[in-house]
Amino acid sequence: MTTDLYAEALVTFAELFAEAKAGSGELEPNAMTVATATPDGRPSARTVLLKSFDARGFVFYTHLHSHKGRELQANPYAALLFLWRSLRAAGIQVRIEGAVEVVGDDEADAYFASRPRPSQIGACASKQSDSLDSAEEFEQRIAEVEQQFAGRDVPRPDGWSGFRVVPDAFEFWYGADFRLHERWRYERDPAGTWSKRMLFP
């Protein structure tokens, strides 16, 4: 039963995600807010793009030495938020919480190889979240990387990889008029048992 509840949550997400991608008017239905925190509890959040999901978790990619990368390595827990404002009558939100792990090298290599070449070049040229003196400095770094890899494939740079959020909680929020929203929460307890309950709006 508890395994079925996790499968049910994943299927519910997959169905809503497909609906958001199928002409709902959302510009980037895979956009999600990722909230992280330092070990002493100072939070930060930013929008990234979901690149894959399955029973193992929800994956996005970044530089490991970026602000979020450093926080996730120091405190490997995250919360995700999808807001599909144009979906159905009054919008839908999905919240996902869980521990975070770095994806394997083979998985990161395969995704990086699938990216457009300009995105690969940019990832190699960027020192994500570090200070930048001017736009010209970044343009120069891009030109240098383009020259370095002219005529050959761009390899995944050191320190660029993916994080997988392994869910231990889902919340599905279905918007309604007058704030009479419908909310369902799935949670896994420390023993690995999943439960499902309805919440007041």
mmCIF file of C-alpha atoms in Angstrom:
data_model
loop_
_atom_site.group_PDB
_atom_site.id
_atom_site.type_symbol
_atom_site.label_atom_id
_atom_site.label_comp_id
_atom_site.label_asym_id
_atom_site.label_seq_id
_atom_site.Cartn_x
_atom_site.Cartn_y
_atom_site.Cartn_z
ATOM 1 C CA MET A 1 0.000 0.000 0.000
ATOM 2 C CA THR A 2 2.727 2.483 0.923
ATOM 3 C CA THR A 3 4.659 1.724 -2.277
ATOM 4 C CA ASP A 4 1.421 2.230 -4.163
ATOM 5 C CA LEU A 5 1.029 5.675 -2.571
ATOM 6 C CA TYR A 6 4.476 6.745 -3.804
ATOM 7 C CA ALA A 7 3.624 5.436 -7.267
ATOM 8 C CA GLU A 8 0.297 7.277 -7.090
ATOM 9 C CA ALA A 9 2.054 10.557 -6.256
ATOM 10 C CA LEU A 10 4.487 10.114 -9.160
ATOM 11 C CA VAL A 11 1.664 9.311 -11.576
ATOM 12 C CA THR A 12 -0.316 12.330 -10.371
ATOM 13 C CA PHE A 13 2.705 14.565 -10.967
ATOM 14 C CA ALA A 14 3.329 13.042 -14.409
ATOM 15 C CA GLU A 15 -0.283 13.608 -15.459
ATOM 16 C CA LEU A 16 -0.292 17.236 -14.271
ATOM 17 C CA PHE A 17 3.099 17.882 -15.894
ATOM 18 C CA ALA A 18 1.854 16.486 -19.190
ATOM 19 C CA GLU A 19 -1.233 18.659 -18.922
ATOM 20 C CA ALA A 20 0.909 21.744 -18.240
ATOM 21 C CA LYS A 21 2.998 21.013 -21.355
ATOM 22 C CA ALA A 22 -0.005 20.375 -23.600
ATOM 23 C CA GLY A 23 -1.097 23.854 -24.559
ATOM 24 C CA SER A 24 -1.912 25.274 -21.130
ATOM 25 C CA GLY A 25 -0.166 28.540 -21.963
ATOM 26 C CA GLU A 26 2.723 27.966 -19.547
ATOM 27 C CA LEU A 27 5.920 29.306 -21.127
ATOM 28 C CA GLU A 28 8.198 26.847 -19.341
ATOM 29 C CA PRO A 29 6.147 24.157 -17.606
ATOM 30 C CA ASN A 30 9.342 22.519 -16.349
ATOM 31 C CA ALA A 31 10.332 25.670 -14.432
ATOM 32 C CA MET A 32 10.465 25.088 -10.695
ATOM 33 C CA THR A 33 11.601 27.000 -7.645
ATOM 34 C CA VAL A 34 14.389 25.235 -5.745
ATOM 35 C CA ALA A 35 14.706 26.225 -2.100
ATOM 36 C CA THR A 36 17.898 25.382 -0.211
ATOM 37 C CA ALA A 37 19.364 26.380 3.121
ATOM 38 C CA THR A 38 22.740 26.727 4.771
ATOM 39 C CA PRO A 39 23.557 24.352 7.652
ATOM 40 C CA ASP A 40 22.531 27.099 10.104
ATOM 41 C CA GLY A 41 19.123 27.449 8.419
ATOM 42 C CA ARG A 42 19.502 30.549 6.224
ATOM 43 C CA PRO A 43 17.262 29.897 3.192
ATOM 44 C CA SER A 44 17.587 30.895 -0.453
ATOM 45 C CA ALA A 45 15.529 30.137 -3.556
ATOM 46 C CA ARG A 46 15.809 30.396 -7.322
ATOM 47 C CA THR A 47 14.088 29.095 -10.454
ATOM 48 C CA VAL A 48 15.678 26.253 -12.428
ATOM 49 C CA LEU A 49 14.433 23.781 -15.032
ATOM 50 C CA LEU A 50 13.455 20.198 -14.303
ATOM 51 C CA LYS A 51 15.334 17.977 -16.747
ATOM 52 C CA SER A 52 14.097 14.514 -15.805
ATOM 53 C CA PHE A 53 12.136 12.609 -13.214
ATOM 54 C CA ASP A 54 11.378 8.985 -12.427
ATOM 55 C CA ALA A 55 10.975 6.781 -9.370
ATOM 56 C CA ARG A 56 14.490 7.755 -8.238
ATOM 57 C CA GLY A 57 13.649 11.473 -8.021
ATOM 58 C CA PHE A 58 13.658 14.859 -9.767
ATOM 59 C CA VAL A 59 16.810 16.074 -11.537
ATOM 60 C CA PHE A 60 18.203 19.495 -12.429
ATOM 61 C CA TYR A 61 21.716 20.541 -13.491
ATOM 62 C CA THR A 62 24.077 23.257 -12.325
ATOM 63 C CA HIS A 63 27.638 24.042 -11.337
ATOM 64 C CA LEU A 64 28.494 22.306 -8.074
ATOM 65 C CA HIS A 65 30.399 25.397 -6.898
ATOM 66 C CA SER A 66 27.462 27.741 -7.527
ATOM 67 C CA HIS A 67 25.573 29.216 -4.563
ATOM 68 C CA LYS A 68 22.934 26.491 -4.655
ATOM 69 C CA GLY A 69 25.523 23.815 -5.368
ATOM 70 C CA ARG A 70 27.538 24.739 -2.302
ATOM 71 C CA GLU A 71 24.435 24.856 -0.114
ATOM 72 C CA LEU A 72 23.180 21.493 -1.336
ATOM 73 C CA GLN A 73 26.517 19.836 -0.681
ATOM 74 C CA ALA A 74 26.698 21.333 2.817
ATOM 75 C CA ASN A 75 23.039 20.662 3.647
ATOM 76 C CA PRO A 76 21.670 18.046 1.202
ATOM 77 C CA TYR A 77 17.959 18.765 1.420
ATOM 78 C CA ALA A 78 15.743 20.803 -0.891
ATOM 79 C CA ALA A 79 12.171 21.820 -1.568
ATOM 80 C CA LEU A 80 10.768 22.183 -5.096
ATOM 81 C CA LEU A 81 7.745 24.199 -6.159
ATOM 82 C CA PHE A 82 5.955 24.020 -9.507
ATOM 83 C CA LEU A 83 3.339 26.715 -10.156
ATOM 84 C CA TRP A 84 1.175 26.218 -13.222
ATOM 85 C CA ARG A 85 -0.974 29.311 -12.859
ATOM 86 C CA SER A 86 -2.943 28.854 -16.086
ATOM 87 C CA LEU A 87 -3.781 25.201 -15.471
ATOM 88 C CA ARG A 88 -7.443 24.349 -14.934
ATOM 89 C CA ALA A 89 -9.831 26.768 -13.229
ATOM 90 C CA ALA A 90 -7.533 28.507 -10.748
ATOM 91 C CA GLY A 91 -4.044 27.062 -11.126
ATOM 92 C CA ILE A 92 -2.158 24.144 -9.647
ATOM 93 C CA GLN A 93 0.897 23.993 -7.406
ATOM 94 C CA VAL A 94 3.015 20.953 -6.654
ATOM 95 C CA ARG A 95 5.456 20.940 -3.738
ATOM 96 C CA ILE A 96 8.151 18.268 -3.406
ATOM 97 C CA GLU A 97 10.562 17.926 -0.492
ATOM 98 C CA GLY A 98 13.420 15.530 0.091
ATOM 99 C CA ALA A 99 17.065 14.676 0.409
ATOM 100 C CA VAL A 100 19.432 15.518 -2.434
ATOM 101 C CA GLU A 101 22.177 13.501 -4.126
ATOM 102 C CA VAL A 102 24.565 14.242 -6.990
ATOM 103 C CA VAL A 103 23.762 12.214 -10.114
ATOM 104 C CA GLY A 104 26.306 9.740 -11.471
ATOM 105 C CA ASP A 105 28.951 10.808 -13.987
ATOM 106 C CA ASP A 106 27.444 8.727 -16.802
ATOM 107 C CA GLU A 107 24.044 10.371 -16.338
ATOM 108 C CA ALA A 108 25.554 13.864 -16.199
ATOM 109 C CA ASP A 109 27.733 13.163 -19.263
ATOM 110 C CA ALA A 110 24.734 11.939 -21.264
ATOM 111 C CA TYR A 111 22.658 14.984 -20.438
ATOM 112 C CA PHE A 112 25.524 17.415 -21.114
ATOM 113 C CA ALA A 113 26.118 15.799 -24.509
ATOM 114 C CA SER A 114 22.454 16.396 -25.399
ATOM 115 C CA ARG A 115 22.642 20.151 -24.779
ATOM 116 C CA PRO A 116 22.981 22.650 -27.644
ATOM 117 C CA ARG A 117 26.612 23.491 -28.293
ATOM 118 C CA PRO A 118 26.235 27.178 -27.233
ATOM 119 C CA SER A 119 24.888 25.960 -23.882
ATOM 120 C CA GLN A 120 27.857 23.613 -23.519
ATOM 121 C CA ILE A 121 30.245 26.463 -24.310
ATOM 122 C CA GLY A 122 28.515 28.731 -21.803
ATOM 123 C CA ALA A 123 28.718 26.108 -19.063
ATOM 124 C CA CYS A 124 32.458 25.759 -19.629
ATOM 125 C CA ALA A 125 33.008 29.514 -19.690
ATOM 126 C CA SER A 126 30.915 30.389 -16.653
ATOM 127 C CA LYS A 127 32.174 30.532 -13.076
ATOM 128 C CA GLN A 128 28.580 30.426 -11.883
ATOM 129 C CA SER A 129 27.778 32.746 -8.956
ATOM 130 C CA ASP A 130 31.320 34.220 -8.856
ATOM 131 C CA SER A 131 31.764 37.980 -9.304
ATOM 132 C CA LEU A 132 32.081 39.212 -12.905
ATOM 133 C CA ASP A 133 33.849 42.487 -13.673
ATOM 134 C CA SER A 134 32.045 43.084 -16.960
ATOM 135 C CA ALA A 135 29.990 41.427 -19.678
ATOM 136 C CA GLU A 136 33.053 41.672 -21.903
ATOM 137 C CA GLU A 137 34.984 39.388 -19.548
ATOM 138 C CA PHE A 138 32.379 36.646 -19.973
ATOM 139 C CA GLU A 139 32.299 37.182 -23.742
ATOM 140 C CA GLN A 140 36.075 36.764 -23.807
ATOM 141 C CA ARG A 141 35.869 33.538 -21.828
ATOM 142 C CA ILE A 142 33.236 32.230 -24.259
ATOM 143 C CA ALA A 143 35.487 33.065 -27.216
ATOM 144 C CA GLU A 144 38.398 31.267 -25.568
ATOM 145 C CA VAL A 145 36.339 28.128 -24.951
ATOM 146 C CA GLU A 146 35.018 28.185 -28.526
ATOM 147 C CA GLN A 147 38.591 28.330 -29.799
ATOM 148 C CA GLN A 148 39.755 25.596 -27.407
ATOM 149 C CA PHE A 149 37.120 23.138 -28.624
ATOM 150 C CA ALA A 150 36.884 24.219 -32.261
ATOM 151 C CA GLY A 151 36.077 21.245 -34.466
ATOM 152 C CA ARG A 152 35.498 18.785 -31.628
ATOM 153 C CA ASP A 153 32.975 17.873 -28.969
ATOM 154 C CA VAL A 154 32.766 19.967 -25.818
ATOM 155 C CA PRO A 155 33.318 17.755 -22.741
ATOM 156 C CA ARG A 156 31.360 18.222 -19.545
ATOM 157 C CA PRO A 157 33.440 20.579 -17.400
ATOM 158 C CA ASP A 158 34.699 19.584 -13.979
ATOM 159 C CA GLY A 159 32.258 20.689 -11.301
ATOM 160 C CA TRP A 160 29.198 20.708 -13.568
ATOM 161 C CA SER A 161 26.659 18.032 -12.750
ATOM 162 C CA GLY A 162 23.108 17.308 -11.674
ATOM 163 C CA PHE A 163 21.287 17.065 -8.383
ATOM 164 C CA ARG A 164 18.502 14.577 -7.766
ATOM 165 C CA VAL A 165 15.855 15.417 -5.177
ATOM 166 C CA VAL A 166 14.637 12.131 -3.669
ATOM 167 C CA PRO A 167 11.086 12.818 -2.471
ATOM 168 C CA ASP A 168 9.907 12.191 1.031
ATOM 169 C CA ALA A 169 6.879 14.477 0.637
ATOM 170 C CA PHE A 170 4.558 15.705 -2.120
ATOM 171 C CA GLU A 171 1.757 18.227 -1.889
ATOM 172 C CA PHE A 172 -0.759 18.770 -4.683
ATOM 173 C CA TRP A 173 -2.626 22.088 -4.458
ATOM 174 C CA TYR A 174 -5.636 22.582 -6.718
ATOM 175 C CA GLY A 175 -6.747 26.209 -6.817
ATOM 176 C CA ALA A 176 -10.390 27.180 -6.364
ATOM 177 C CA ASP A 177 -12.391 30.383 -6.099
ATOM 178 C CA PHE A 178 -12.644 32.116 -2.721
ATOM 179 C CA ARG A 179 -9.498 30.277 -1.575
ATOM 180 C CA LEU A 180 -11.435 27.034 -1.150
ATOM 181 C CA HIS A 181 -8.461 25.110 -2.470
ATOM 182 C CA GLU A 182 -8.062 21.338 -2.481
ATOM 183 C CA ARG A 183 -4.793 20.063 -0.983
ATOM 184 C CA TRP A 184 -3.431 16.512 -0.802
ATOM 185 C CA ARG A 185 -0.188 15.629 0.982
ATOM 186 C CA TYR A 186 1.845 12.429 0.629
ATOM 187 C CA GLU A 187 4.581 11.818 3.202
ATOM 188 C CA ARG A 188 7.178 9.142 3.928
ATOM 189 C CA ASP A 189 8.007 8.558 7.579
ATOM 190 C CA PRO A 190 11.505 7.628 8.858
ATOM 191 C CA ALA A 191 10.648 3.929 8.505
ATOM 192 C CA GLY A 192 9.903 4.414 4.802
ATOM 193 C CA THR A 193 6.112 4.139 5.101
ATOM 194 C CA TRP A 194 4.089 6.468 2.886
ATOM 195 C CA SER A 195 0.804 8.058 3.961
ATOM 196 C CA LYS A 196 -1.737 10.320 2.283
ATOM 197 C CA ARG A 197 -3.997 12.934 3.824
ATOM 198 C CA MET A 198 -6.118 15.914 2.858
ATOM 199 C CA LEU A 199 -5.274 19.367 4.246
ATOM 200 C CA PHE A 200 -7.362 22.405 5.043
ATOM 201 C CA PRO A 201 -6.793 25.165 2.468
#
